[in-house]
Each structure stands twice: as structure tokens, then as C-alpha cells.
Coordinates of N, CA and C in Angstrom, one line a residue:
D4 N 0.8 -1.2 0.0 CA 0.0 0.0 0.0 C 0.9 1.3 0.0
I5 N 0.4 2.3 -0.7 CA 1.1 3.5 -0.7 C 0.6 4.4 0.5
K6 N 1.6 4.9 1.2 CA 1.2 5.7 2.4 C 2.0 7.0 2.4
L7 N 1.3 8.1 2.7 CA 1.9 9.4 2.7 C 1.7 10.0 4.1
T8 N 2.8 10.5 4.6 CA 2.7 11.1 6.0 C 3.2 12.5 6.0
Q9 N 2.3 13.5 6.3 CA 2.7 14.9 6.4 C 2.4 15.4 7.8
P10 N 3.2 16.3 8.3 CA 3.0 16.9 9.6 C 1.8 17.8 9.6
E11 N 1.3 18.1 10.8 CA 0.2 19.1 10.9 C 0.7 20.5 10.4
S12 N -0.2 21.4 10.4 CA 0.1 22.8 9.9 C 1.2 23.4 10.7
K13 N 1.9 24.3 10.0 CA 3.0 25.0 10.7 C 2.7 26.5 10.6
Q14 N 3.1 27.3 11.6 CA 2.9 28.7 11.6 C 4.3 29.3 11.8
V15 N 4.6 30.3 11.0 CA 5.9 31.1 11.2 C 5.6 32.6 11.1
K16 N 6.5 33.3 11.6 CA 6.3 34.8 11.5 C 7.0 35.3 10.2
P17 N 6.5 36.5 9.8 CA 7.1 37.0 8.5 C 8.6 37.1 8.7
G18 N 9.3 36.7 7.6 CA 10.8 36.8 7.6 C 11.4 35.5 8.0
Q19 N 10.6 34.6 8.6 CA 11.2 33.3 9.0 C 11.2 32.3 7.9
S20 N 11.8 31.1 8.2 CA 11.9 30.0 7.3 C 11.1 28.9 7.8
V21 N 10.7 27.9 6.9 CA 10.0 26.7 7.3 C 10.4 25.6 6.4
K22 N 10.5 24.4 6.9 CA 10.8 23.2 6.1 C 9.6 22.2 6.2
L23 N 8.9 22.0 5.1 CA 7.8 21.1 5.1 C 8.4 19.7 4.6
S24 N 7.8 18.7 5.1 CA 8.2 17.3 4.7 C 7.0 16.4 4.4
C25 N 7.3 15.4 3.6 CA 6.3 14.4 3.4 C 7.0 13.1 3.2
E26 N 6.7 12.1 4.1 CA 7.3 10.8 4.1 C 6.4 9.9 3.3
V27 N 7.0 9.1 2.4 CA 6.3 8.2 1.5 C 6.7 6.8 1.8
S28 N 5.8 5.9 1.6 CA 6.2 4.4 1.6 C 5.3 3.7 0.6
G29 N 5.7 2.6 0.1 CA 5.0 1.9 -0.9 C 5.3 2.2 -2.3
F30 N 6.1 3.2 -2.5 CA 6.6 3.4 -3.9 C 8.0 4.2 -3.8
S31 N 8.7 4.2 -4.9 CA 10.0 4.8 -4.9 C 10.0 6.1 -5.5
M32 N 10.4 7.2 -4.8 CA 10.5 8.5 -5.4 C 11.5 8.6 -6.5
S33 N 12.4 7.7 -6.5 CA 13.5 7.7 -7.5 C 12.9 7.4 -8.9
S34 N 11.7 7.0 -9.0 CA 11.1 6.7 -10.3 C 10.1 7.8 -10.7
Y35 N 10.0 8.8 -9.9 CA 9.0 9.9 -10.2 C 9.6 11.3 -10.1
W36 N 9.0 12.2 -10.8 CA 9.3 13.6 -10.6 C 8.3 14.1 -9.5
M37 N 8.9 14.7 -8.5 CA 8.0 15.0 -7.3 C 7.8 16.6 -7.4
H38 N 6.6 17.0 -7.4 CA 6.2 18.4 -7.5 C 5.6 18.9 -6.3
W39 N 5.9 20.2 -6.0 CA 5.2 20.9 -4.9 C 4.3 21.9 -5.5
I40 N 3.1 22.0 -5.1 CA 2.2 23.1 -5.5 C 1.5 23.6 -4.2
R41 N 0.9 24.8 -4.4 CA 0.2 25.4 -3.2 C -1.1 26.0 -3.7
Q42 N -2.0 26.2 -2.7 CA -3.2 26.9 -3.0 C -3.6 27.9 -1.8
P43 N -3.4 29.2 -2.1 CA -3.8 30.2 -1.1 C -5.3 30.1 -1.0
E44 N -5.8 30.4 0.2 CA -7.3 30.4 0.4 C -8.0 31.3 -0.6
G45 N -9.0 30.7 -1.3 CA -9.8 31.5 -2.2 C -9.2 31.7 -3.6
K46 N -8.0 31.1 -3.8 CA -7.3 31.3 -5.1 C -7.0 29.9 -5.7
G47 N -6.4 30.0 -6.9 CA -6.1 28.8 -7.7 C -4.8 28.2 -7.2
L48 N -4.5 27.0 -7.9 CA -3.3 26.3 -7.6 C -2.1 27.0 -8.2
E49 N -1.0 27.0 -7.5 CA 0.3 27.6 -7.9 C 1.4 26.5 -7.9
W50 N 2.0 26.4 -9.1 CA 3.1 25.4 -9.1 C 4.4 26.0 -8.6
I51 N 5.0 25.4 -7.6 CA 6.2 25.9 -7.0 C 7.5 25.4 -7.7
G52 N 7.5 24.1 -7.9 CA 8.7 23.5 -8.5 C 8.7 22.0 -8.4
R53 N 9.7 21.4 -8.9 CA 9.8 19.9 -8.9 C 11.3 19.5 -8.8
I54 N 11.4 18.2 -8.3 CA 12.7 17.6 -8.3 C 12.6 16.3 -9.2
D55 N 13.6 16.0 -10.0 CA 13.4 14.9 -10.9 C 13.8 13.6 -10.3
T56 N 14.0 12.6 -11.1 CA 14.4 11.3 -10.5 C 15.7 11.3 -9.8
G57 N 16.5 12.2 -10.1 CA 17.8 12.4 -9.4 C 17.7 13.5 -8.4
T58 N 18.6 14.5 -8.6 CA 18.6 15.7 -7.7 C 18.3 17.0 -8.5
G59 N 18.1 16.9 -9.8 CA 17.8 18.1 -10.6 C 16.5 18.7 -10.2
T60 N 16.5 20.1 -10.2 CA 15.3 20.8 -9.8 C 14.9 21.9 -10.8
A61 N 13.7 22.2 -10.8 CA 13.2 23.4 -11.6 C 12.1 24.1 -10.8
Y62 N 12.1 25.4 -10.9 CA 11.2 26.2 -10.1 C 10.4 27.2 -11.0
S63 N 9.2 27.5 -10.5 CA 8.5 28.7 -11.1 C 9.3 29.9 -10.8
Q64 N 9.3 30.8 -11.7 CA 10.1 32.1 -11.5 C 9.6 32.8 -10.3
S65 N 8.4 32.7 -10.0 CA 7.8 33.4 -8.8 C 8.4 32.9 -7.5
F66 N 8.9 31.6 -7.5 CA 9.4 31.0 -6.3 C 10.9 30.8 -6.3
Q67 N 11.6 31.1 -7.4 CA 13.0 30.9 -7.5 C 13.8 31.6 -6.5
N68 N 14.8 30.9 -5.9 CA 15.7 31.5 -4.9 C 15.1 31.7 -3.5
R69 N 13.8 31.3 -3.4 CA 13.2 31.5 -2.1 C 12.6 30.1 -1.5
F70 N 12.3 29.3 -2.5 CA 11.8 27.9 -2.1 C 12.8 26.9 -2.7
F71 N 13.0 25.8 -1.9 CA 14.0 24.8 -2.3 C 13.5 23.4 -2.0
I72 N 13.6 22.6 -3.1 CA 13.1 21.2 -3.0 C 14.2 20.2 -2.9
T73 N 14.2 19.4 -1.9 CA 15.2 18.3 -1.8 C 14.4 17.0 -1.4
K74 N 15.2 15.9 -1.4 CA 14.6 14.6 -1.0 C 15.7 13.7 -0.5
N75 N 15.3 12.7 0.2 CA 16.2 11.6 0.5 C 15.4 10.3 0.0
S76 N 15.8 9.2 0.4 CA 15.2 7.9 -0.1 C 13.7 7.9 0.0
N77 N 13.2 8.4 1.1 CA 11.7 8.3 1.4 C 11.0 9.5 1.9
T78 N 11.7 10.6 1.8 CA 11.1 11.9 2.3 C 11.3 13.0 1.3
L79 N 10.3 13.8 1.0 CA 10.4 14.9 0.2 C 10.3 16.2 1.0
Y80 N 11.1 17.2 0.7 CA 11.1 18.4 1.5 C 10.9 19.6 0.7
L81 N 10.3 20.6 1.3 CA 10.1 21.9 0.7 C 10.5 23.0 1.7
E82 N 11.6 23.7 1.5 CA 12.1 24.7 2.4 C 11.7 26.1 1.8
G83 N 11.0 26.9 2.6 CA 10.7 28.2 2.2 C 11.5 29.2 3.1
K84 N 12.1 30.2 2.5 CA 12.8 31.2 3.3 C 12.2 32.6 3.1
N85 N 12.4 33.4 4.2 CA 11.9 34.8 4.2 C 10.4 34.8 3.8
L86 N 9.6 34.0 4.5 CA 8.2 33.8 4.2 C 7.5 35.1 4.6
Q87 N 6.4 35.4 3.8 CA 5.6 36.5 4.0 C 4.1 36.1 4.1
Q88 N 3.3 37.1 4.5 CA 1.9 36.8 4.6 C 1.3 36.1 3.4
Q89 N 1.7 36.5 2.2 CA 1.1 36.0 1.0 C 1.6 34.5 0.7
D90 N 2.5 34.0 1.5 CA 2.8 32.6 1.4 C 1.9 31.7 2.2
T91 N 1.0 32.3 2.9 CA 0.0 31.5 3.6 C -0.8 30.7 2.6
A92 N -0.8 29.4 2.7 CA -1.5 28.5 1.7 C -1.5 27.1 2.2
T93 N -2.3 26.3 1.6 CA -2.2 24.8 1.7 C -1.2 24.3 0.7
Y94 N -0.2 23.6 1.2 CA 0.9 23.1 0.3 C 0.6 21.6 0.0
Y95 N 0.7 21.2 -1.3 CA 0.5 19.8 -1.7 C 1.8 19.4 -2.5
F96 N 1.9 18.0 -2.6 CA 2.9 17.5 -3.5 C 2.3 16.4 -4.3
L97 N 2.9 16.2 -5.5 CA 2.4 15.1 -6.3 C 3.5 14.4 -7.0
A98 N 3.3 13.2 -7.3 CA 4.3 12.4 -8.1 C 3.9 12.2 -9.5
V99 N 4.8 12.5 -10.4 CA 4.5 12.3 -11.9 C 5.5 11.5 -12.5
S100 N 5.1 10.4 -13.2 CA 6.1 9.6 -13.9 C 6.6 10.3 -15.1
P101 N 8.0 10.4 -15.2 CA 8.6 11.1 -16.4 C 8.3 10.3 -17.7
Y102 N 7.8 9.1 -17.5 CA 7.7 8.2 -18.7 C 6.2 8.2 -19.2
T103 N 5.4 9.0 -18.5 CA 4.0 9.1 -19.0 C 3.9 10.1 -20.2
P104 N 3.3 9.6 -21.3 CA 3.2 10.5 -22.4 C 2.3 11.7 -22.1
Q105 N 2.7 12.9 -22.5 CA 1.9 14.1 -22.2 C 1.2 14.5 -23.5
K106 N 0.0 14.8 -23.4 CA -0.8 15.2 -24.6 C -0.9 16.8 -24.5
N107 N -0.3 17.4 -25.5 CA -0.4 18.9 -25.5 C -1.3 19.3 -26.7
Q108 N -2.2 20.2 -26.3 CA -3.1 20.8 -27.3 C -2.9 22.3 -27.5
V109 N -2.9 22.7 -28.7 CA -2.8 24.2 -28.9 C -4.0 24.6 -29.8
S110 N -4.7 25.6 -29.3 CA -5.8 26.0 -30.1 C -5.8 27.5 -30.3
S111 N -6.3 28.0 -31.3 CA -6.4 29.5 -31.5 C -7.7 29.9 -32.1
T112 N -8.1 31.1 -31.8 CA -9.4 31.6 -32.3 C -9.2 32.8 -33.1

């Protein structure tokens, strides 16, 4: 069975840092690209970034140099630095297989 374990909510003061974690069991993160996203209350989802099957990372320009994704064999981390009120959100992660074909559609009117 796949099991995901995340800690309860965390509160920090403006300017402080926080490190979120998610422990996984039942599958290997080394086979997936692990993404962090967030959703501020009343707003849409925001993609923060991802770590690939190794240690390579990519980030949304909005979060570059302030949020950092790392992992070990069974735990995924997201560290946020110099947090501000606008960083208040629910943070999620997801696993995406790099081998899954992606269907891209372009339309114009």
C-alpha cells in the first residue's frame, strides 16, 4: 500500500523560514518527478517546482531562490525562506512519472 505522511500545519512569523516534509512508503520516489504546489485560500493552484528522479530541480520564476526542494530515499522536503503573509496557503505535493506521455493541445481563435 502507498502511504503518505505529512505533519500538521505550521505557523511562522514574517521573515522566518520553514521546512515542510512528506514521508512516503509503498513506492520509490526515484522513479518519479516530485512536484510541490500550493493553494492560497480562495485562489487557484500555484506550481512551486519539482525535483526529478535524481537531484535536478526546476522552479517557477515566482518562487526561484526562495523555495528549495530536496529529498532523500523516502522523504520529500520543501524549504521556504523569508516567508511573508502571501505565502499562507495549503501546500501539496504530487508524483508524476517522467515516462507518462503528455498530450499537448494548442488552439487558436
